[in-house]
Amino acid sequence: MRKSASAFAAALTASIFVQPASAQETDSEPTAEEMIEAAREAYRPPGLMRRCPVGEPGEIVVCATDPDAYRVESSTDQAIRTGEPVADRVPRAPDVFGIPPCKSQTVCIKGGWVPPQVHLIDLSAIPVPLTEEEAAMVFRAEDGPPPEPQSLAAP
């Protein structure tokens, strides 16, 4: 047990003295511009393409910028897009989302109604309820004269 503890202490001491020496051996730390460029590369959006590197004389640079730039639409895609029959004679499902708009030339059946208007109420304008004493003092004109106020003092 004592041997392993002393070996551990020796290794720990040696590692303390070795680390500063290895830190001094590095040439230079990266500049702020290099760190910013590394951060931009690490945290760029996933769909954003990297810029093509600049080629040197006599060097061939292969870089893909837009995969659909040189795509040619097939005759089948073009026929489906324009609504014409396709030459391959394969039946296609009808385009139900291409229903013509409701105009004077077409019959248009509409259903439903406009929902009722929403009434907004200002709850801060509602008065505070009266206490029992205040409610006893309130009377309606149809009920006759107001009641006599009762004295709160004992006779």
Tab-separated table of N, CA and C in Angstrom, residues 31-130:
chain	number	residue	atom	x	y	z
A	31	THR	N	-4.275	33.387	-33.002
A	31	THR	CA	-4.730	34.772	-32.929
A	31	THR	C	-6.250	34.809	-32.814
A	32	ALA	N	-6.766	35.986	-32.524
A	32	ALA	CA	-8.213	36.141	-32.380
A	32	ALA	C	-8.927	35.847	-33.696
A	33	GLU	N	-8.337	36.263	-34.819
A	33	GLU	CA	-8.958	36.017	-36.120
A	33	GLU	C	-9.030	34.524	-36.422
A	34	GLU	N	-7.966	33.790	-36.070
A	34	GLU	CA	-7.966	32.341	-36.296
A	34	GLU	C	-9.006	31.659	-35.420
A	35	MET	N	-9.152	32.133	-34.182
A	35	MET	CA	-10.151	31.541	-33.286
A	35	MET	C	-11.566	31.845	-33.775
A	36	ILE	N	-11.785	33.054	-34.289
A	36	ILE	CA	-13.110	33.412	-34.812
A	36	ILE	C	-13.437	32.571	-36.037
A	37	GLU	N	-12.478	32.385	-36.917
A	37	GLU	CA	-12.703	31.567	-38.115
A	37	GLU	C	-12.994	30.116	-37.738
A	38	ALA	N	-12.280	29.590	-36.734
A	38	ALA	CA	-12.535	28.216	-36.280
A	38	ALA	C	-13.926	28.102	-35.671
A	39	ALA	N	-14.363	29.119	-34.931
A	39	ALA	CA	-15.705	29.101	-34.340
A	39	ALA	C	-16.773	29.192	-35.422
A	40	ARG	N	-16.549	30.026	-36.454
A	40	ARG	CA	-17.519	30.110	-37.553
A	40	ARG	C	-17.660	28.773	-38.263
A	41	GLU	N	-16.559	28.095	-38.459
A	41	GLU	CA	-16.599	26.799	-39.134
A	41	GLU	C	-17.300	25.756	-38.262
A	42	ALA	N	-17.046	25.795	-36.954
A	42	ALA	CA	-17.631	24.796	-36.056
A	42	ALA	C	-19.126	25.017	-35.858
A	43	TYR	N	-19.568	26.284	-35.822
A	43	TYR	CA	-20.958	26.582	-35.495
A	43	TYR	C	-21.755	27.107	-36.684
A	44	ARG	N	-21.351	26.835	-37.887
A	44	ARG	CA	-22.097	27.287	-39.056
A	44	ARG	C	-23.379	26.470	-39.177
A	45	PRO	N	-24.426	27.021	-39.791
A	45	PRO	CA	-25.664	26.267	-39.987
A	45	PRO	C	-25.405	25.031	-40.844
A	46	PRO	N	-26.114	23.923	-40.580
A	46	PRO	CA	-25.822	22.688	-41.307
A	46	PRO	C	-26.098	22.766	-42.801
A	47	GLY	N	-27.050	23.560	-43.254
A	47	GLY	CA	-27.360	23.625	-44.683
A	47	GLY	C	-26.482	24.590	-45.450
A	48	LEU	N	-25.673	25.371	-44.749
A	48	LEU	CA	-24.842	26.373	-45.402
A	48	LEU	C	-23.612	25.708	-45.989
A	49	MET	N	-23.405	25.911	-47.285
A	49	MET	CA	-22.257	25.304	-47.955
A	49	MET	C	-20.995	26.094	-47.636
A	50	ARG	N	-19.885	25.388	-47.557
A	50	ARG	CA	-18.592	26.041	-47.356
A	50	ARG	C	-18.167	26.700	-48.661
A	51	ARG	N	-17.370	27.740	-48.540
A	51	ARG	CA	-16.859	28.405	-49.732
A	51	ARG	C	-15.840	27.510	-50.414
A	52	CYS	N	-15.772	27.622	-51.717
A	52	CYS	CA	-14.778	26.855	-52.464
A	52	CYS	C	-13.399	27.452	-52.198
A	53	PRO	N	-12.415	26.622	-51.942
A	53	PRO	CA	-11.071	27.161	-51.711
A	53	PRO	C	-10.503	27.747	-53.000
A	54	VAL	N	-9.645	28.724	-52.837
A	54	VAL	CA	-9.013	29.369	-53.991
A	54	VAL	C	-7.890	28.467	-54.480
A	55	GLY	N	-7.893	28.181	-55.759
A	55	GLY	CA	-6.877	27.285	-56.314
A	55	GLY	C	-5.598	28.022	-56.671
A	56	GLU	N	-4.502	27.316	-56.543
A	56	GLU	CA	-3.206	27.863	-56.935
A	56	GLU	C	-2.972	27.522	-58.406
A	57	PRO	N	-2.030	28.172	-59.060
A	57	PRO	CA	-1.767	27.872	-60.474
A	57	PRO	C	-1.382	26.404	-60.665
A	58	GLY	N	-2.024	25.754	-61.628
A	58	GLY	CA	-1.756	24.349	-61.914
A	58	GLY	C	-2.502	23.391	-61.003
A	59	GLU	N	-3.408	23.893	-60.175
A	59	GLU	CA	-4.137	23.044	-59.235
A	59	GLU	C	-5.599	22.980	-59.662
A	60	ILE	N	-6.203	21.799	-59.590
A	60	ILE	CA	-7.604	21.611	-59.940
A	60	ILE	C	-8.406	21.598	-58.644
A	61	VAL	N	-9.393	22.471	-58.545
A	61	VAL	CA	-10.238	22.564	-57.356
A	61	VAL	C	-11.601	21.997	-57.713
A	62	VAL	N	-12.041	20.988	-56.971
A	62	VAL	CA	-13.355	20.385	-57.176
A	62	VAL	C	-14.251	20.871	-56.047
A	63	CYS	N	-15.337	21.539	-56.413
A	63	CYS	CA	-16.218	22.113	-55.402
A	63	CYS	C	-17.648	22.063	-55.928
A	64	ALA	N	-18.574	21.556	-55.143
A	64	ALA	CA	-19.976	21.473	-55.544
A	64	ALA	C	-20.731	22.623	-54.890
A	65	THR	N	-21.284	23.522	-55.689
A	65	THR	CA	-22.023	24.648	-55.136
A	65	THR	C	-23.529	24.441	-55.195
A	66	ASP	N	-24.058	23.980	-56.305
A	66	ASP	CA	-25.499	23.799	-56.448
A	66	ASP	C	-25.757	22.511	-57.215
A	67	PRO	N	-26.257	21.455	-56.549
A	67	PRO	CA	-26.455	20.192	-57.264
A	67	PRO	C	-27.572	20.250	-58.307
A	68	ASP	N	-28.543	21.172	-58.180
A	68	ASP	CA	-29.654	21.246	-59.132
A	68	ASP	C	-29.405	22.254	-60.253
A	69	ALA	N	-28.233	22.853	-60.298
A	69	ALA	CA	-27.966	23.875	-61.315
A	69	ALA	C	-27.959	23.281	-62.722
A	70	TYR	N	-27.517	22.052	-62.863
A	70	TYR	CA	-27.405	21.442	-64.192
A	70	TYR	C	-28.412	20.322	-64.395
A	71	ARG	N	-29.487	20.302	-63.609
A	71	ARG	CA	-30.501	19.259	-63.736
A	71	ARG	C	-31.444	19.623	-64.876
A	72	VAL	N	-31.745	18.643	-65.696
A	72	VAL	CA	-32.669	18.832	-66.809
A	72	VAL	C	-33.950	18.085	-66.463
A	73	GLU	N	-35.085	18.764	-66.615
A	73	GLU	CA	-36.360	18.152	-66.297
A	73	GLU	C	-36.700	17.090	-67.342
A	74	SER	N	-37.123	15.925	-66.878
A	74	SER	CA	-37.456	14.850	-67.810
A	74	SER	C	-38.800	15.138	-68.472
A	75	SER	N	-39.074	14.422	-69.532
A	75	SER	CA	-40.345	14.622	-70.237
A	75	SER	C	-41.518	14.177	-69.372
A	76	THR	N	-41.303	13.183	-68.518
A	76	THR	CA	-42.367	12.731	-67.618
A	76	THR	C	-42.685	13.815	-66.596
A	77	ASP	N	-41.647	14.399	-65.980
A	77	ASP	CA	-41.873	15.479	-65.015
A	77	ASP	C	-42.557	16.671	-65.670
A	78	GLN	N	-42.155	16.984	-66.869
A	78	GLN	CA	-42.731	18.119	-67.577
A	78	GLN	C	-44.199	17.858	-67.917
A	79	ALA	N	-44.532	16.633	-68.327
A	79	ALA	CA	-45.923	16.304	-68.660
A	79	ALA	C	-46.800	16.334	-67.412
A	80	ILE	N	-46.281	15.826	-66.300
A	80	ILE	CA	-47.062	15.838	-65.059
A	80	ILE	C	-47.282	17.275	-64.598
A	81	ARG	N	-46.257	18.119	-64.704
A	81	ARG	CA	-46.365	19.512	-64.277
A	81	ARG	C	-47.384	20.276	-65.115
A	82	THR	N	-47.435	20.027	-66.416
A	82	THR	CA	-48.367	20.743	-67.293
A	82	THR	C	-49.745	20.100	-67.352
A	83	GLY	N	-49.911	18.895	-66.808
A	83	GLY	CA	-51.212	18.233	-66.811
A	83	GLY	C	-51.498	17.449	-68.066
A	84	GLU	N	-50.506	17.200	-68.879
A	84	GLU	CA	-50.688	16.433	-70.109
A	84	GLU	C	-50.510	14.944	-69.814
A	85	PRO	N	-51.025	14.071	-70.692
A	85	PRO	CA	-50.823	12.636	-70.482
A	85	PRO	C	-49.348	12.272	-70.653
A	86	VAL	N	-48.919	11.318	-69.844
A	86	VAL	CA	-47.516	10.896	-69.862
A	86	VAL	C	-47.340	9.812	-70.915
A	87	ALA	N	-46.207	9.822	-71.576
A	87	ALA	CA	-45.958	8.883	-72.673
A	87	ALA	C	-45.732	7.455	-72.192
A	88	ASP	N	-45.470	7.234	-70.908
A	88	ASP	CA	-45.183	5.867	-70.450
A	88	ASP	C	-46.447	5.048	-70.197
A	89	ARG	N	-47.629	5.627	-70.338
A	89	ARG	CA	-48.937	4.977	-70.217
A	89	ARG	C	-49.206	4.414	-68.820
A	90	VAL	N	-48.490	4.870	-67.813
A	90	VAL	CA	-48.752	4.457	-66.431
A	90	VAL	C	-49.838	5.384	-65.887
A	91	PRO	N	-50.941	4.803	-65.336
A	91	PRO	CA	-52.011	5.670	-64.838
A	91	PRO	C	-51.548	6.474	-63.618
A	92	ARG	N	-51.965	7.707	-63.553
A	92	ARG	CA	-51.624	8.591	-62.442
A	92	ARG	C	-52.905	8.965	-61.706
A	93	ALA	N	-52.779	9.205	-60.422
A	93	ALA	CA	-53.922	9.652	-59.627
A	93	ALA	C	-54.261	11.086	-60.013
A	94	PRO	N	-55.540	11.453	-59.984
A	94	PRO	CA	-55.906	12.826	-60.344
A	94	PRO	C	-55.398	13.818	-59.298
A	95	ASP	N	-55.157	15.026	-59.742
A	95	ASP	CA	-54.704	16.080	-58.847
A	95	ASP	C	-55.932	16.728	-58.224
A	96	VAL	N	-56.271	16.314	-57.002
A	96	VAL	CA	-57.475	16.836	-56.353
A	96	VAL	C	-57.248	18.221	-55.770
A	97	PHE	N	-55.996	18.629	-55.657
A	97	PHE	CA	-55.728	19.956	-55.123
A	97	PHE	C	-55.701	21.002	-56.229
A	98	GLY	N	-55.912	20.589	-57.459
A	98	GLY	CA	-55.957	21.524	-58.568
A	98	GLY	C	-57.378	21.890	-58.927
A	99	ILE	N	-58.297	21.887	-57.964
A	99	ILE	CA	-59.696	22.227	-58.209
A	99	ILE	C	-59.766	23.690	-58.644
A	100	PRO	N	-60.562	23.996	-59.675
A	100	PRO	CA	-60.630	25.385	-60.129
A	100	PRO	C	-61.231	26.278	-59.049
A	101	PRO	N	-60.863	27.542	-59.045
A	101	PRO	CA	-61.397	28.451	-58.031
A	101	PRO	C	-62.869	28.759	-58.292
A	102	CYS	N	-63.549	29.257	-57.281
A	102	CYS	CA	-64.967	29.604	-57.401
A	102	CYS	C	-65.102	30.897	-58.190
A	103	LYS	N	-65.458	30.777	-59.449
A	103	LYS	CA	-65.671	31.935	-60.319
A	103	LYS	C	-67.031	31.788	-60.972
A	104	SER	N	-67.354	32.696	-61.853
A	104	SER	CA	-68.672	32.661	-62.482
A	104	SER	C	-68.811	31.495	-63.460
A	105	GLN	N	-67.708	30.940	-63.986
A	105	GLN	CA	-67.795	29.860	-64.958
A	105	GLN	C	-68.013	28.499	-64.285
A	106	THR	N	-67.714	28.380	-63.017
A	106	THR	CA	-67.801	27.082	-62.342
A	106	THR	C	-68.883	27.113	-61.283
A	107	VAL	N	-69.348	25.923	-60.926
A	107	VAL	CA	-70.317	25.792	-59.848
A	107	VAL	C	-69.519	25.639	-58.562
A	108	CYS	N	-69.817	26.453	-57.593
A	108	CYS	CA	-69.057	26.437	-56.352
A	108	CYS	C	-70.027	26.287	-55.191
A	109	ILE	N	-69.859	25.245	-54.434
A	109	ILE	CA	-70.712	25.005	-53.282
A	109	ILE	C	-69.913	25.369	-52.040
A	110	LYS	N	-70.437	26.320	-51.310
A	110	LYS	CA	-69.767	26.756	-50.090
A	110	LYS	C	-70.617	26.354	-48.901
A	111	GLY	N	-69.982	26.023	-47.837
A	111	GLY	CA	-70.701	25.656	-46.628
A	111	GLY	C	-70.191	26.461	-45.454
A	112	GLY	N	-70.982	26.445	-44.391
A	112	GLY	CA	-70.565	27.148	-43.195
A	112	GLY	C	-71.109	28.557	-43.142
A	113	TRP	N	-70.723	29.285	-42.116
A	113	TRP	CA	-71.169	30.632	-41.905
A	113	TRP	C	-70.094	31.393	-41.149
A	114	VAL	N	-70.324	32.668	-41.080
A	114	VAL	CA	-69.386	33.507	-40.346
A	114	VAL	C	-69.628	33.277	-38.859
A	115	PRO	N	-68.602	33.053	-38.082
A	115	PRO	CA	-68.817	32.836	-36.648
A	115	PRO	C	-69.345	34.101	-35.987
A	116	PRO	N	-70.086	33.947	-34.887
A	116	PRO	CA	-70.622	35.133	-34.216
A	116	PRO	C	-69.492	36.015	-33.690
A	117	GLN	N	-69.816	37.312	-33.588
A	117	GLN	CA	-68.811	38.266	-33.148
A	117	GLN	C	-68.494	38.045	-31.672
A	118	VAL	N	-67.240	38.180	-31.330
A	118	VAL	CA	-66.814	38.020	-29.947
A	118	VAL	C	-66.981	39.362	-29.247
A	119	HIS	N	-67.668	39.351	-28.110
A	119	HIS	CA	-67.869	40.570	-27.342
A	119	HIS	C	-66.792	40.650	-26.274
A	120	LEU	N	-66.094	41.759	-26.270
A	120	LEU	CA	-65.043	41.968	-25.287
A	120	LEU	C	-65.611	42.738	-24.105
A	121	ILE	N	-65.293	42.290	-22.902
A	121	ILE	CA	-65.785	42.921	-21.681
A	121	ILE	C	-64.589	43.417	-20.895
A	122	ASP	N	-64.635	44.693	-20.475
A	122	ASP	CA	-63.578	45.258	-19.650
A	122	ASP	C	-63.902	44.927	-18.202
A	123	LEU	N	-63.212	43.957	-17.632
A	123	LEU	CA	-63.505	43.521	-16.271
A	123	LEU	C	-63.078	44.551	-15.234
A	124	SER	N	-62.212	45.471	-15.597
A	124	SER	CA	-61.808	46.496	-14.627
A	124	SER	C	-62.913	47.533	-14.431
A	125	ALA	N	-63.882	47.616	-15.352
A	125	ALA	CA	-64.972	48.583	-15.238
A	125	ALA	C	-66.124	48.055	-14.389
A	126	ILE	N	-66.123	46.808	-13.994
A	126	ILE	CA	-67.189	46.242	-13.165
A	126	ILE	C	-67.001	46.763	-11.742
A	127	PRO	N	-68.060	47.317	-11.122
A	127	PRO	CA	-67.898	47.894	-9.780
A	127	PRO	C	-67.683	46.809	-8.721
A	128	VAL	N	-67.115	47.260	-7.611
A	128	VAL	CA	-66.880	46.369	-6.473
A	128	VAL	C	-68.222	46.148	-5.780
A	129	PRO	N	-68.531	44.925	-5.326
A	129	PRO	CA	-69.826	44.704	-4.667
A	129	PRO	C	-69.939	45.503	-3.358
A	130	LEU	N	-71.164	45.870	-3.043
A	130	LEU	CA	-71.427	46.670	-1.840
A	130	LEU	C	-71.375	45.798	-0.595
